[in-house]
PDB file of N, CA and C in Angstrom:
ATOM      1  N   MET A   1     107.448  59.378  42.979  1.00 70.00           N
ATOM      2  CA  MET A   1     107.081  59.237  44.371  1.00 70.00           C
ATOM      3  C   MET A   1     105.770  58.476  44.510  1.00 70.00           C
ATOM      4  N   VAL A   2     104.819  58.755  43.619  1.00 79.00           N
ATOM      5  CA  VAL A   2     103.524  58.086  43.681  1.00 79.00           C
ATOM      6  C   VAL A   2     103.668  56.600  43.369  1.00 79.00           C
ATOM      7  N   GLY A   3     104.480  56.271  42.384  1.00 80.00           N
ATOM      8  CA  GLY A   3     104.693  54.868  42.041  1.00 80.00           C
ATOM      9  C   GLY A   3     105.351  54.111  43.167  1.00 80.00           C
ATOM     10  N   PHE A   4     106.334  54.721  43.804  1.00 80.00           N
ATOM     11  CA  PHE A   4     106.991  54.093  44.945  1.00 80.00           C
ATOM     12  C   PHE A   4     106.000  53.850  46.080  1.00 80.00           C
ATOM     13  N   LEU A   5     105.192  54.852  46.392  1.00 83.00           N
ATOM     14  CA  LEU A   5     104.227  54.693  47.487  1.00 83.00           C
ATOM     15  C   LEU A   5     103.210  53.596  47.185  1.00 83.00           C
ATOM     16  N   PHE A   6     102.731  53.522  45.945  1.00 84.00           N
ATOM     17  CA  PHE A   6     101.765  52.491  45.597  1.00 84.00           C
ATOM     18  C   PHE A   6     102.385  51.103  45.698  1.00 84.00           C
ATOM     19  N   THR A   7     103.545  50.907  45.077  1.00 83.00           N
ATOM     20  CA  THR A   7     104.146  49.577  45.083  1.00 83.00           C
ATOM     21  C   THR A   7     104.602  49.171  46.480  1.00 83.00           C
ATOM     22  N   PHE A   8     105.154  50.103  47.241  1.00 82.00           N
ATOM     23  CA  PHE A   8     105.606  49.768  48.585  1.00 82.00           C
ATOM     24  C   PHE A   8     104.418  49.466  49.500  1.00 82.00           C
ATOM     25  N   THR A   9     103.315  50.199  49.358  1.00 84.00           N
ATOM     26  CA  THR A   9     102.125  49.930  50.163  1.00 84.00           C
ATOM     27  C   THR A   9     101.494  48.598  49.778  1.00 84.00           C
ATOM     28  N   PHE A  10     101.400  48.327  48.489  1.00 83.00           N
ATOM     29  CA  PHE A  10     100.850  47.048  48.046  1.00 83.00           C
ATOM     30  C   PHE A  10     101.732  45.888  48.502  1.00 83.00           C
ATOM     31  N   GLY A  11     103.042  46.051  48.376  1.00 83.00           N
ATOM     32  CA  GLY A  11     103.956  45.024  48.869  1.00 83.00           C
ATOM     33  C   GLY A  11     103.891  44.878  50.376  1.00 83.00           C
ATOM     34  N   GLY A  12     103.681  45.968  51.081  1.00 83.00           N
ATOM     35  CA  GLY A  12     103.521  45.903  52.534  1.00 83.00           C
ATOM     36  C   GLY A  12     102.267  45.167  52.932  1.00 83.00           C
ATOM     37  N   PHE A  13     101.185  45.333  52.152  1.00 87.00           N
ATOM     38  CA  PHE A  13      99.961  44.598  52.422  1.00 87.00           C
ATOM     39  C   PHE A  13     100.180  43.099  52.249  1.00 87.00           C
ATOM     40  N   THR A  14     100.914  42.698  51.218  1.00 87.00           N
ATOM     41  CA  THR A  14     101.211  41.279  51.053  1.00 87.00           C
ATOM     42  C   THR A  14     102.144  40.787  52.148  1.00 87.00           C
ATOM     43  N   GLY A  15     102.984  41.666  52.671  1.00 86.00           N
ATOM     44  CA  GLY A  15     103.824  41.297  53.802  1.00 86.00           C
ATOM     45  C   GLY A  15     103.024  41.047  55.063  1.00 86.00           C
ATOM     46  N   VAL A  16     101.945  41.801  55.251  1.00 89.00           N
ATOM     47  CA  VAL A  16     101.053  41.553  56.393  1.00 89.00           C
ATOM     48  C   VAL A  16     100.396  40.189  56.250  1.00 89.00           C
ATOM     49  N   LEU A  17     100.030  39.827  55.027  1.00 87.00           N
ATOM     50  CA  LEU A  17      99.479  38.489  54.809  1.00 87.00           C
ATOM     51  C   LEU A  17     100.505  37.409  55.124  1.00 87.00           C
ATOM     52  N   LEU A  18     101.743  37.636  54.728  1.00 87.00           N
ATOM     53  CA  LEU A  18     102.792  36.650  54.989  1.00 87.00           C
ATOM     54  C   LEU A  18     103.188  36.586  56.458  1.00 87.00           C
ATOM     55  N   ALA A  19     102.814  37.570  57.248  1.00 88.00           N
ATOM     56  CA  ALA A  19     103.115  37.549  58.679  1.00 88.00           C
ATOM     57  C   ALA A  19     102.236  36.555  59.427  1.00 88.00           C
ATOM     58  N   ASN A  20     101.106  36.189  58.840  1.00 88.00           N
ATOM     59  CA  ASN A  20     100.247  35.170  59.430  1.00 88.00           C
ATOM     60  C   ASN A  20     100.925  33.805  59.278  1.00 88.00           C
ATOM     61  N   VAL A  21     100.998  33.042  60.341  1.00 88.00           N
ATOM     62  CA  VAL A  21     101.746  31.786  60.338  1.00 88.00           C
ATOM     63  C   VAL A  21     101.162  30.784  59.352  1.00 88.00           C
ATOM     64  N   ILE A  22      99.860  30.630  59.320  1.00 88.00           N
ATOM     65  CA  ILE A  22      99.240  29.647  58.438  1.00 88.00           C
ATOM     66  C   ILE A  22      99.440  30.030  56.975  1.00 88.00           C
ATOM     67  N   VAL A  23      99.249  31.298  56.670  1.00 85.00           N
ATOM     68  CA  VAL A  23      99.436  31.760  55.290  1.00 85.00           C
ATOM     69  C   VAL A  23     100.907  31.647  54.890  1.00 85.00           C
ATOM     70  N   ASP A  24     101.798  31.915  55.816  1.00 83.00           N
ATOM     71  CA  ASP A  24     103.229  31.808  55.523  1.00 83.00           C
ATOM     72  C   ASP A  24     103.621  30.367  55.224  1.00 83.00           C
ATOM     73  N   ILE A  25     103.032  29.430  55.931  1.00 87.00           N
ATOM     74  CA  ILE A  25     103.318  28.017  55.657  1.00 87.00           C
ATOM     75  C   ILE A  25     102.793  27.629  54.279  1.00 87.00           C
ATOM     76  N   LEU A  26     101.607  28.111  53.931  1.00 86.00           N
ATOM     77  CA  LEU A  26     101.033  27.787  52.621  1.00 86.00           C
ATOM     78  C   LEU A  26     101.803  28.433  51.476  1.00 86.00           C
ATOM     79  N   PHE A  27     102.228  29.683  51.657  1.00 86.00           N
ATOM     80  CA  PHE A  27     102.873  30.429  50.579  1.00 86.00           C
ATOM     81  C   PHE A  27     104.397  30.337  50.596  1.00 86.00           C
ATOM     82  N   HIS A  28     104.952  29.595  51.532  1.00 87.00           N
ATOM     83  CA  HIS A  28     106.410  29.486  51.617  1.00 87.00           C
ATOM     84  C   HIS A  28     106.956  28.866  50.337  1.00 87.00           C
ATOM     85  N   ASP A  29     107.981  29.470  49.786  1.00 87.00           N
ATOM     86  CA  ASP A  29     108.661  28.999  48.579  1.00 87.00           C
ATOM     87  C   ASP A  29     107.750  28.981  47.349  1.00 87.00           C
ATOM     88  N   THR A  30     106.832  29.954  47.262  1.00 88.00           N
ATOM     89  CA  THR A  30     105.985  30.097  46.079  1.00 88.00           C
ATOM     90  C   THR A  30     106.248  31.451  45.436  1.00 88.00           C
ATOM     91  N   TYR A  31     105.594  31.672  44.332  1.00 88.00           N
ATOM     92  CA  TYR A  31     105.759  32.934  43.613  1.00 88.00           C
ATOM     93  C   TYR A  31     105.159  34.114  44.365  1.00 88.00           C
ATOM     94  N   PHE A  32     104.286  33.858  45.340  1.00 90.00           N
ATOM     95  CA  PHE A  32     103.722  34.941  46.130  1.00 90.00           C
ATOM     96  C   PHE A  32     104.821  35.676  46.892  1.00 90.00           C
ATOM     97  N   VAL A  33     105.761  34.929  47.439  1.00 90.00           N
ATOM     98  CA  VAL A  33     106.881  35.534  48.174  1.00 90.00           C
ATOM     99  C   VAL A  33     107.788  36.304  47.218  1.00 90.00           C
ATOM    100  N   VAL A  34     107.977  35.772  46.020  1.00 89.00           N
ATOM    101  CA  VAL A  34     108.794  36.458  45.013  1.00 89.00           C
ATOM    102  C   VAL A  34     108.151  37.784  44.608  1.00 89.00           C
ATOM    103  N   ALA A  35     106.835  37.768  44.401  1.00 89.00           N
ATOM    104  CA  ALA A  35     106.128  38.998  44.035  1.00 89.00           C
ATOM    105  C   ALA A  35     106.196  40.008  45.173  1.00 89.00           C
ATOM    106  N   HIS A  36     106.042  39.552  46.401  1.00 89.00           N
ATOM    107  CA  HIS A  36     106.149  40.452  47.559  1.00 89.00           C
ATOM    108  C   HIS A  36     107.535  41.098  47.601  1.00 89.00           C
ATOM    109  N   PHE A  37     108.565  40.311  47.420  1.00 89.00           N
ATOM    110  CA  PHE A  37     109.934  40.831  47.440  1.00 89.00           C
ATOM    111  C   PHE A  37     110.144  41.870  46.341  1.00 89.00           C
ATOM    112  N   HIS A  38     109.661  41.601  45.143  1.00 87.00           N
ATOM    113  CA  HIS A  38     109.863  42.535  44.044  1.00 87.00           C
ATOM    114  C   HIS A  38     109.082  43.828  44.246  1.00 87.00           C
ATOM    115  N   TYR A  39     107.867  43.731  44.762  1.00 86.00           N
ATOM    116  CA  TYR A  39     107.083  44.948  44.982  1.00 86.00           C
ATOM    117  C   TYR A  39     107.700  45.817  46.068  1.00 86.00           C
ATOM    118  N   VAL A  40     108.203  45.216  47.144  1.00 86.00           N
ATOM    119  CA  VAL A  40     108.706  46.013  48.263  1.00 86.00           C
ATOM    120  C   VAL A  40     110.123  46.520  48.000  1.00 86.00           C
ATOM    121  N   LEU A  41     111.027  45.631  47.685  1.00 85.00           N
ATOM    122  CA  LEU A  41     112.440  46.023  47.605  1.00 85.00           C
ATOM    123  C   LEU A  41     112.866  46.471  46.213  1.00 85.00           C
ATOM    124  N   SER A  42     112.635  45.658  45.228  1.00 84.00           N
ATOM    125  CA  SER A  42     113.184  45.956  43.904  1.00 84.00           C
ATOM    126  C   SER A  42     112.537  47.180  43.272  1.00 84.00           C
ATOM    127  N   LEU A  43     111.205  47.195  43.216  1.00 85.00           N
ATOM    128  CA  LEU A  43     110.549  48.333  42.590  1.00 85.00           C
ATOM    129  C   LEU A  43     110.719  49.606  43.401  1.00 85.00           C
ATOM    130  N   GLY A  44     110.761  49.493  44.710  1.00 81.00           N
ATOM    131  CA  GLY A  44     110.993  50.675  45.538  1.00 81.00           C
ATOM    132  C   GLY A  44     112.341  51.311  45.248  1.00 81.00           C
ATOM    133  N   ALA A  45     113.348  50.491  45.096  1.00 85.00           N
ATOM    134  CA  ALA A  45     114.684  51.014  44.805  1.00 85.00           C
ATOM    135  C   ALA A  45     114.758  51.611  43.407  1.00 85.00           C
ATOM    136  N   VAL A  46     114.132  50.973  42.444  1.00 88.00           N
ATOM    137  CA  VAL A  46     114.195  51.469  41.065  1.00 88.00           C
ATOM    138  C   VAL A  46     113.418  52.774  40.916  1.00 88.00           C
ATOM    139  N   TYR A  47     112.244  52.867  41.529  1.00 86.00           N
ATOM    140  CA  TYR A  47     111.469  54.110  41.448  1.00 86.00           C
ATOM    141  C   TYR A  47     112.226  55.276  42.081  1.00 86.00           C
ATOM    142  N   THR A  48     112.846  55.057  43.221  1.00 85.00           N
ATOM    143  CA  THR A  48     113.573  56.160  43.849  1.00 85.00           C
ATOM    144  C   THR A  48     114.826  56.523  43.054  1.00 85.00           C
ATOM    145  N   THR A  49     115.459  55.558  42.412  1.00 88.00           N
ATOM    146  CA  THR A  49     116.617  55.851  41.570  1.00 88.00           C
ATOM    147  C   THR A  49     116.214  56.712  40.378  1.00 88.00           C
ATOM    148  N   PHE A  50     115.131  56.346  39.719  1.00 87.00           N
ATOM    149  CA  PHE A  50     114.656  57.150  38.589  1.00 87.00           C
ATOM    150  C   PHE A  50     114.216  58.544  39.032  1.00 87.00           C
ATOM    151  N   ALA A  51     113.568  58.630  40.180  1.00 83.00           N
ATOM    152  CA  ALA A  51     113.137  59.937  40.681  1.00 83.00           C
ATOM    153  C   ALA A  51     114.341  60.826  40.976  1.00 83.00           C
ATOM    154  N   ALA A  52     115.379  60.262  41.570  1.00 85.00           N
ATOM    155  CA  ALA A  52     116.590  61.034  41.846  1.00 85.00           C
ATOM    156  C   ALA A  52     117.268  61.462  40.553  1.00 85.00           C
ATOM    157  N   PHE A  53     117.268  60.589  39.546  1.00 84.00           N
ATOM    158  CA  PHE A  53     117.870  60.949  38.266  1.00 84.00           C
ATOM    159  C   PHE A  53     117.135  62.125  37.634  1.00 84.00           C
ATOM    160  N   TYR A  54     115.815  62.062  37.597  1.00 81.00           N
ATOM    161  CA  TYR A  54     115.057  63.152  36.988  1.00 81.00           C
ATOM    162  C   TYR A  54     115.161  64.438  37.801  1.00 81.00           C
ATOM    163  N   MET A  55     115.355  64.319  39.107  1.00 81.00           N
ATOM    164  CA  MET A  55     115.437  65.523  39.932  1.00 81.00           C
ATOM    165  C   MET A  55     116.808  66.201  39.838  1.00 81.00           C
ATOM    166  N   TYR A  56     117.873  65.391  39.812  1.00 82.00           N
ATOM    167  CA  TYR A  56     119.215  65.954  39.877  1.00 82.00           C
ATOM    168  C   TYR A  56     119.948  66.006  38.547  1.00 82.00           C
ATOM    169  N   PHE A  57     119.330  65.585  37.450  1.00 78.00           N
ATOM    170  CA  PHE A  57     120.025  65.557  36.163  1.00 78.00           C
ATOM    171  C   PHE A  57     120.444  66.947  35.708  1.00 78.00           C
ATOM    172  N   HIS A  58     119.600  67.929  35.906  1.00 74.00           N
ATOM    173  CA  HIS A  58     119.954  69.277  35.444  1.00 74.00           C
ATOM    174  C   HIS A  58     121.054  69.894  36.315  1.00 74.00           C
ATOM    175  N   HIS A  59     121.229  69.427  37.535  1.00 77.00           N
ATOM    176  CA  HIS A  59     122.343  69.918  38.362  1.00 77.00           C
ATOM    177  C   HIS A  59     123.683  69.368  37.863  1.00 77.00           C
ATOM    178  N   LEU A  60     123.665  68.162  37.353  1.00 78.00           N
ATOM    179  CA  LEU A  60     124.898  67.550  36.874  1.00 78.00           C
ATOM    180  C   LEU A  60     125.309  68.046  35.496  1.00 78.00           C
ATOM    181  N   THR A  61     124.340  68.412  34.675  1.00 76.00           N
ATOM    182  CA  THR A  61     124.644  68.810  33.305  1.00 76.00           C
ATOM    183  C   THR A  61     124.598  70.312  33.090  1.00 76.00           C
ATOM    184  N   TYR A  62     124.382  71.073  34.151  1.00 71.00           N
ATOM    185  CA  TYR A  62     124.389  72.533  34.059  1.00 71.00           C
ATOM    186  C   TYR A  62     123.391  73.069  33.041  1.00 71.00           C
ATOM    187  N   GLU A  63     122.149  73.128  33.466  1.00 64.00           N
ATOM    188  CA  GLU A  63     121.054  73.750  32.726  1.00 64.00           C
ATOM    189  C   GLU A  63     120.518  72.921  31.568  1.00 64.00           C
ATOM    190  N   LEU A  64     120.830  71.651  31.489  1.00 64.00           N
ATOM    191  CA  LEU A  64     120.212  70.793  30.481  1.00 64.00           C
ATOM    192  C   LEU A  64     119.071  70.057  31.165  1.00 64.00           C
ATOM    193  N   HIS A  65     117.846  70.384  30.787  1.00 67.00           N
ATOM    194  CA  HIS A  65     116.666  69.837  31.446  1.00 67.00           C
ATOM    195  C   HIS A  65     116.072  68.694  30.628  1.00 67.00           C
ATOM    196  N   ILE A  66     115.583  67.708  31.320  1.00 67.00           N
ATOM    197  CA  ILE A  66     114.820  66.645  30.670  1.00 67.00           C
ATOM    198  C   ILE A  66     113.374  67.123  30.593  1.00 67.00           C
ATOM    199  N   TYR A  67     112.764  66.921  29.465  1.00 73.00           N
ATOM    200  CA  TYR A  67     111.390  67.354  29.299  1.00 73.00           C
ATOM    201  C   TYR A  67     110.462  66.591  30.241  1.00 73.00           C
ATOM    202  N   GLU A  68     109.528  67.318  30.797  1.00 77.00           N
ATOM    203  CA  GLU A  68     108.599  66.706  31.745  1.00 77.00           C
ATOM    204  C   GLU A  68     107.727  65.647  31.068  1.00 77.00           C
ATOM    205  N   PHE A  69     107.414  65.844  29.802  1.00 82.00           N
ATOM    206  CA  PHE A  69     106.602  64.874  29.062  1.00 82.00           C
ATOM    207  C   PHE A  69     107.284  63.519  28.999  1.00 82.00           C
ATOM    208  N   TYR A  70     108.592  63.513  28.717  1.00 82.00           N
ATOM    209  CA  TYR A  70     109.322  62.244  28.638  1.00 82.00           C
ATOM    210  C   TYR A  70     109.396  61.562  29.995  1.00 82.00           C
ATOM    211  N   GLY A  71     109.519  62.326  31.038  1.00 81.00           N
ATOM    212  CA  GLY A  71     109.535  61.751  32.375  1.00 81.00           C
ATOM    213  C   GLY A  71     108.203  61.120  32.739  1.00 81.00           C
ATOM    214  N   ARG A  72     107.121  61.785  32.378  1.00 86.00           N
ATOM    215  CA  ARG A  72     105.789  61.229  32.651  1.00 86.00           C
ATOM    216  C   ARG A  72     105.537  59.971  31.833  1.00 86.00           C
ATOM    217  N   MET A  73     105.935  59.986  30.576  1.00 90.00           N
ATOM    218  CA  MET A  73     105.757  58.801  29.743  1.00 90.00           C
ATOM    219  C   MET A  73     106.603  57.641  30.254  1.00 90.00           C
ATOM    220  N   HIS A  74     107.798  57.930  30.716  1.00 88.00           N
ATOM    221  CA  HIS A  74     108.652  56.893  31.283  1.00 88.00           C
ATOM    222  C   HIS A  74     108.025  56.308  32.535  1.00 88.00           C
ATOM    223  N   PHE A  75     107.479  57.168  33.395  1.00 88.00           N
ATOM    224  CA  PHE A  75     106.835  56.677  34.614  1.00 88.00           C
ATOM    225  C   PHE A  75     105.636  55.803  34.290  1.00 88.00           C
ATOM    226  N   ILE A  76     104.779  56.250  33.386  1.00 91.00           N
ATOM    227  CA  ILE A  76     103.577  55.490  33.055  1.00 91.00           C
ATOM    228  C   ILE A  76     103.941  54.145  32.450  1.00 91.00           C
ATOM    229  N   SER A  77     104.873  54.133  31.513  1.00 93.00           N
ATOM    230  CA  SER A  77     105.245  52.869  30.877  1.00 93.00           C
ATOM    231  C   SER A  77     105.940  51.936  31.861  1.00 93.00           C
ATOM    232  N   PHE A  78     106.784  52.459  32.731  1.00 90.00           N
ATOM    233  CA  PHE A  78     107.458  51.617  33.705  1.00 90.00           C
ATOM    234  C   PHE A  78     106.483  51.087  34.748  1.00 90.00           C
ATOM    235  N   PHE A  79     105.548  51.919  35.187  1.00 90.00           N
ATOM    236  CA  PHE A  79     104.574  51.495  36.186  1.00 90.00           C
ATOM    237  C   PHE A  79     103.673  50.392  35.624  1.00 90.00           C
ATOM    238  N   LEU A  80     103.164  50.589  34.423  1.00 92.00           N
ATOM    239  CA  LEU A  80     102.283  49.583  33.827  1.00 92.00           C
ATOM    240  C   LEU A  80     103.025  48.285  33.524  1.00 92.00           C
ATOM    241  N   SER A  81     104.215  48.391  32.966  1.00 92.00           N
ATOM    242  CA  SER A  81     104.949  47.169  32.615  1.00 92.00           C
ATOM    243  C   SER A  81     105.398  46.406  33.852  1.00 92.00           C
ATOM    244  N   SER A  82     105.836  47.092  34.895  1.00 89.00           N
ATOM    245  CA  SER A  82     106.245  46.373  36.104  1.00 89.00           C
ATOM    246  C   SER A  82     105.046  45.753  36.808  1.00 89.00           C
ATOM    247  N   SER A  83     103.902  46.410  36.778  1.00 87.00           N
ATOM    248  CA  SER A  83     102.703  45.820  37.370  1.00 87.00           C
ATOM    249  C   SER A  83     102.222  44.615  36.573  1.00 87.00           C
ATOM    250  N   LEU A  84     102.276  44.706  35.252  1.00 91.00           N
ATOM    251  CA  LEU A  84     101.898  43.558  34.429  1.00 91.00           C
ATOM    252  C   LEU A  84     102.867  42.397  34.585  1.00 91.00           C
ATOM    253  N   LEU A  85     104.102  42.686  34.907  1.00 88.00           N
ATOM    254  CA  LEU A  85     105.093  41.635  35.073  1.00 88.00           C
ATOM    255  C   LEU A  85     104.982  40.946  36.427  1.00 88.00           C
ATOM    256  N   PHE A  86     104.808  41.700  37.493  1.00 87.00           N
ATOM    257  CA  PHE A  86     104.882  41.120  38.833  1.00 87.00           C
ATOM    258  C   PHE A  86     103.529  40.808  39.464  1.00 87.00           C
ATOM    259  N   PHE A  87     102.439  41.449  39.035  1.00 88.00           N
ATOM    260  CA  PHE A  87     101.151  41.190  39.675  1.00 88.00           C
ATOM    261  C   PHE A  87     100.653  39.763  39.466  1.00 88.00           C
ATOM    262  N   PRO A  88     100.786  39.148  38.275  1.00 87.00           N
ATOM    263  CA  PRO A  88     100.335  37.755  38.128  1.00 87.00           C
ATOM    264  C   PRO A  88     101.084  36.769  39.028  1.00 87.00           C
ATOM    265  N   MET A  89     102.243  37.148  39.527  1.00 87.00           N
ATOM    266  CA  MET A  89     102.962  36.263  40.435  1.00 87.00           C
ATOM    267  C   MET A  89     102.195  36.041  41.733  1.00 87.00           C
ATOM    268  N   HIS A  90     101.389  37.001  42.150  1.00 88.00           N
ATOM    269  CA  HIS A  90     100.561  36.802  43.336  1.00 88.00           C
ATOM    270  C   HIS A  90      99.549  35.688  43.092  1.00 88.00           C
ATOM    271  N   SER A  91      98.917  35.705  41.932  1.00 86.00           N
ATOM    272  CA  SER A  91      97.948  34.653  41.604  1.00 86.00           C
ATOM    273  C   SER A  91      98.626  33.292  41.509  1.00 86.00           C
ATOM    274  N   LEU A  92      99.803  33.258  40.914  1.00 86.00           N
ATOM    275  CA  LEU A  92     100.537  32.002  40.837  1.00 86.00           C
ATOM    276  C   LEU A  92     100.878  31.473  42.221  1.00 86.00           C
ATOM    277  N   GLY A  93     101.289  32.349  43.109  1.00 87.00           N
ATOM    278  CA  GLY A  93     101.628  31.916  44.462  1.00 87.00           C
ATOM    279  C   GLY A  93     100.424  31.422  45.231  1.00 87.00           C
ATOM    280  N   ILE A  94      99.285  32.074  45.047  1.00 87.00           N
ATOM    281  CA  ILE A  94      98.066  31.617  45.720  1.00 87.00           C
ATOM    282  C   ILE A  94      97.655  30.245  45.208  1.00 87.00           C
ATOM    283  N   LEU A  95      97.877  29.980  43.922  1.00 86.00           N
ATOM    284  CA  LEU A  95      97.562  28.663  43.366  1.00 86.00           C
ATOM    285  C   LEU A  95      98.580  27.600  43.755  1.00 86.00           C
ATOM    286  N   GLY A  96      99.699  28.000  44.358  1.00 83.00           N
ATOM    287  CA  GLY A  96     100.689  27.038  44.827  1.00 83.00           C
ATOM    288  C   GLY A  96     101.838  26.777  43.888  1.00 83.00           C
ATOM    289  N   HIS A  97     102.095  27.696  42.981  1.00 84.00           N
ATOM    290  CA  HIS A  97     103.193  27.524  42.019  1.00 84.00           C
ATOM    291  C   HIS A  97     104.525  27.671  42.738  1.00 84.00           C
ATOM    292  N   SER A  98     105.320  26.618  42.733  1.00 84.00           N
ATOM    293  CA  SER A  98     106.620  26.662  43.385  1.00 84.00           C
ATOM    294  C   SER A  98     107.592  27.469  42.543  1.00 84.00           C
ATOM    295  N   ARG A  99     108.519  28.122  43.203  1.00 82.00           N
ATOM    296  CA  ARG A  99     109.452  28.961  42.441  1.00 82.00           C
ATOM    297  C   ARG A  99     110.690  28.215  42.006  1.00 82.00           C
ATOM    298  N   ARG A 100     110.920  27.018  42.519  1.00 79.00           N
ATOM    299  CA  ARG A 100     112.097  26.226  42.139  1.00 79.00           C
ATOM    300  C   ARG A 100     111.637  24.905  41.546  1.00 79.00           C
ATOM    301  N   ILE A 101     111.265  24.945  40.276  1.00 77.00           N
ATOM    302  CA  ILE A 101     110.790  23.741  39.594  1.00 77.00           C
ATOM    303  C   ILE A 101     111.222  23.832  38.131  1.00 77.00           C
ATOM    304  N   LEU A 102     111.576  22.705  37.562  1.00 73.00           N
ATOM    305  CA  LEU A 102     112.034  22.715  36.178  1.00 73.00           C
ATOM    306  C   LEU A 102     110.894  22.649  35.176  1.00 73.00           C
ATOM    307  N   ASP A 103     109.895  21.831  35.442  1.00 74.00           N
ATOM    308  CA  ASP A 103     108.790  21.642  34.513  1.00 74.00           C
ATOM    309  C   ASP A 103     107.496  22.079  35.190  1.00 74.00           C
ATOM    310  N   TYR A 104     106.807  23.046  34.591  1.00 75.00           N
ATOM    311  CA  TYR A 104     105.606  23.601  35.195  1.00 75.00           C
ATOM    312  C   TYR A 104     104.378  22.794  34.794  1.00 75.00           C
ATOM    313  N   PRO A 105     103.416  22.637  35.711  1.00 75.00           N
ATOM    314  CA  PRO A 105     102.171  21.935  35.351  1.00 75.00           C
ATOM    315  C   PRO A 105     101.364  22.726  34.323  1.00 75.00           C
ATOM    316  N   VAL A 106     100.460  22.027  33.667  1.00 77.00           N
ATOM    317  CA  VAL A 106      99.633  22.628  32.613  1.00 77.00           C
ATOM    318  C   VAL A 106      98.740  23.727  33.206  1.00 77.00           C
ATOM    319  N   LEU A 107      98.389  23.616  34.470  1.00 75.00           N
ATOM    320  CA  LEU A 107      97.545  24.609  35.146  1.00 75.00           C
ATOM    321  C   LEU A 107      98.138  26.016  35.062  1.00 75.00           C
ATOM    322  N   PHE A 108      99.465  26.117  35.074  1.00 74.00           N
ATOM    323  CA  PHE A 108     100.128  27.422  35.097  1.00 74.00           C
ATOM    324  C   PHE A 108     100.592  27.875  33.717  1.00 74.00           C
ATOM    325  N   SER A 109     100.178  27.195  32.655  1.00 73.00           N
ATOM    326  CA  SER A 109     100.685  27.534  31.312  1.00 73.00           C
ATOM    327  C   SER A 109     100.178  28.899  30.840  1.00 73.00           C
ATOM    328  N   LYS A 110      98.975  29.310  31.261  1.00 73.00           N
ATOM    329  CA  LYS A 110      98.471  30.610  30.795  1.00 73.00           C
ATOM    330  C   LYS A 110      99.243  31.773  31.407  1.00 73.00           C
ATOM    331  N   PHE A 111      99.892  31.572  32.548  1.00 70.00           N
ATOM    332  CA  PHE A 111     100.688  32.620  33.169  1.00 70.00           C
ATOM    333  C   PHE A 111     102.076  32.731  32.543  1.00 70.00           C
ATOM    334  N   HIS A 112     102.527  31.686  31.897  1.00 67.00           N
ATOM    335  CA  HIS A 112     103.851  31.715  31.297  1.00 67.00           C
ATOM    336  C   HIS A 112     103.706  32.050  29.829  1.00 67.00           C
TER     337      HIS A 112
END
């Protein structure tokens, strides 16, 4: 629940930025929009799916519980890895990296 709230709130903040007409024109068709989409929709859906699995798994298997330690480790590793994967896309979008290009400029090589 905490991971969903953080990612959805952060994605919502980037959505407020994209609601500005000038910023939307600048960031249109860049990685900033892709990062916003992943933070709001994709990660929100995945976090709630995992939360439902951990909550209802023992109901489906009749008294077989998943250890709380494994659930916490899964959350921490998923939260850190998804943030490391999608957060640099905001920087790429601010720099003007287009999302539909075959050959990337040297400026963006450190992000790839």
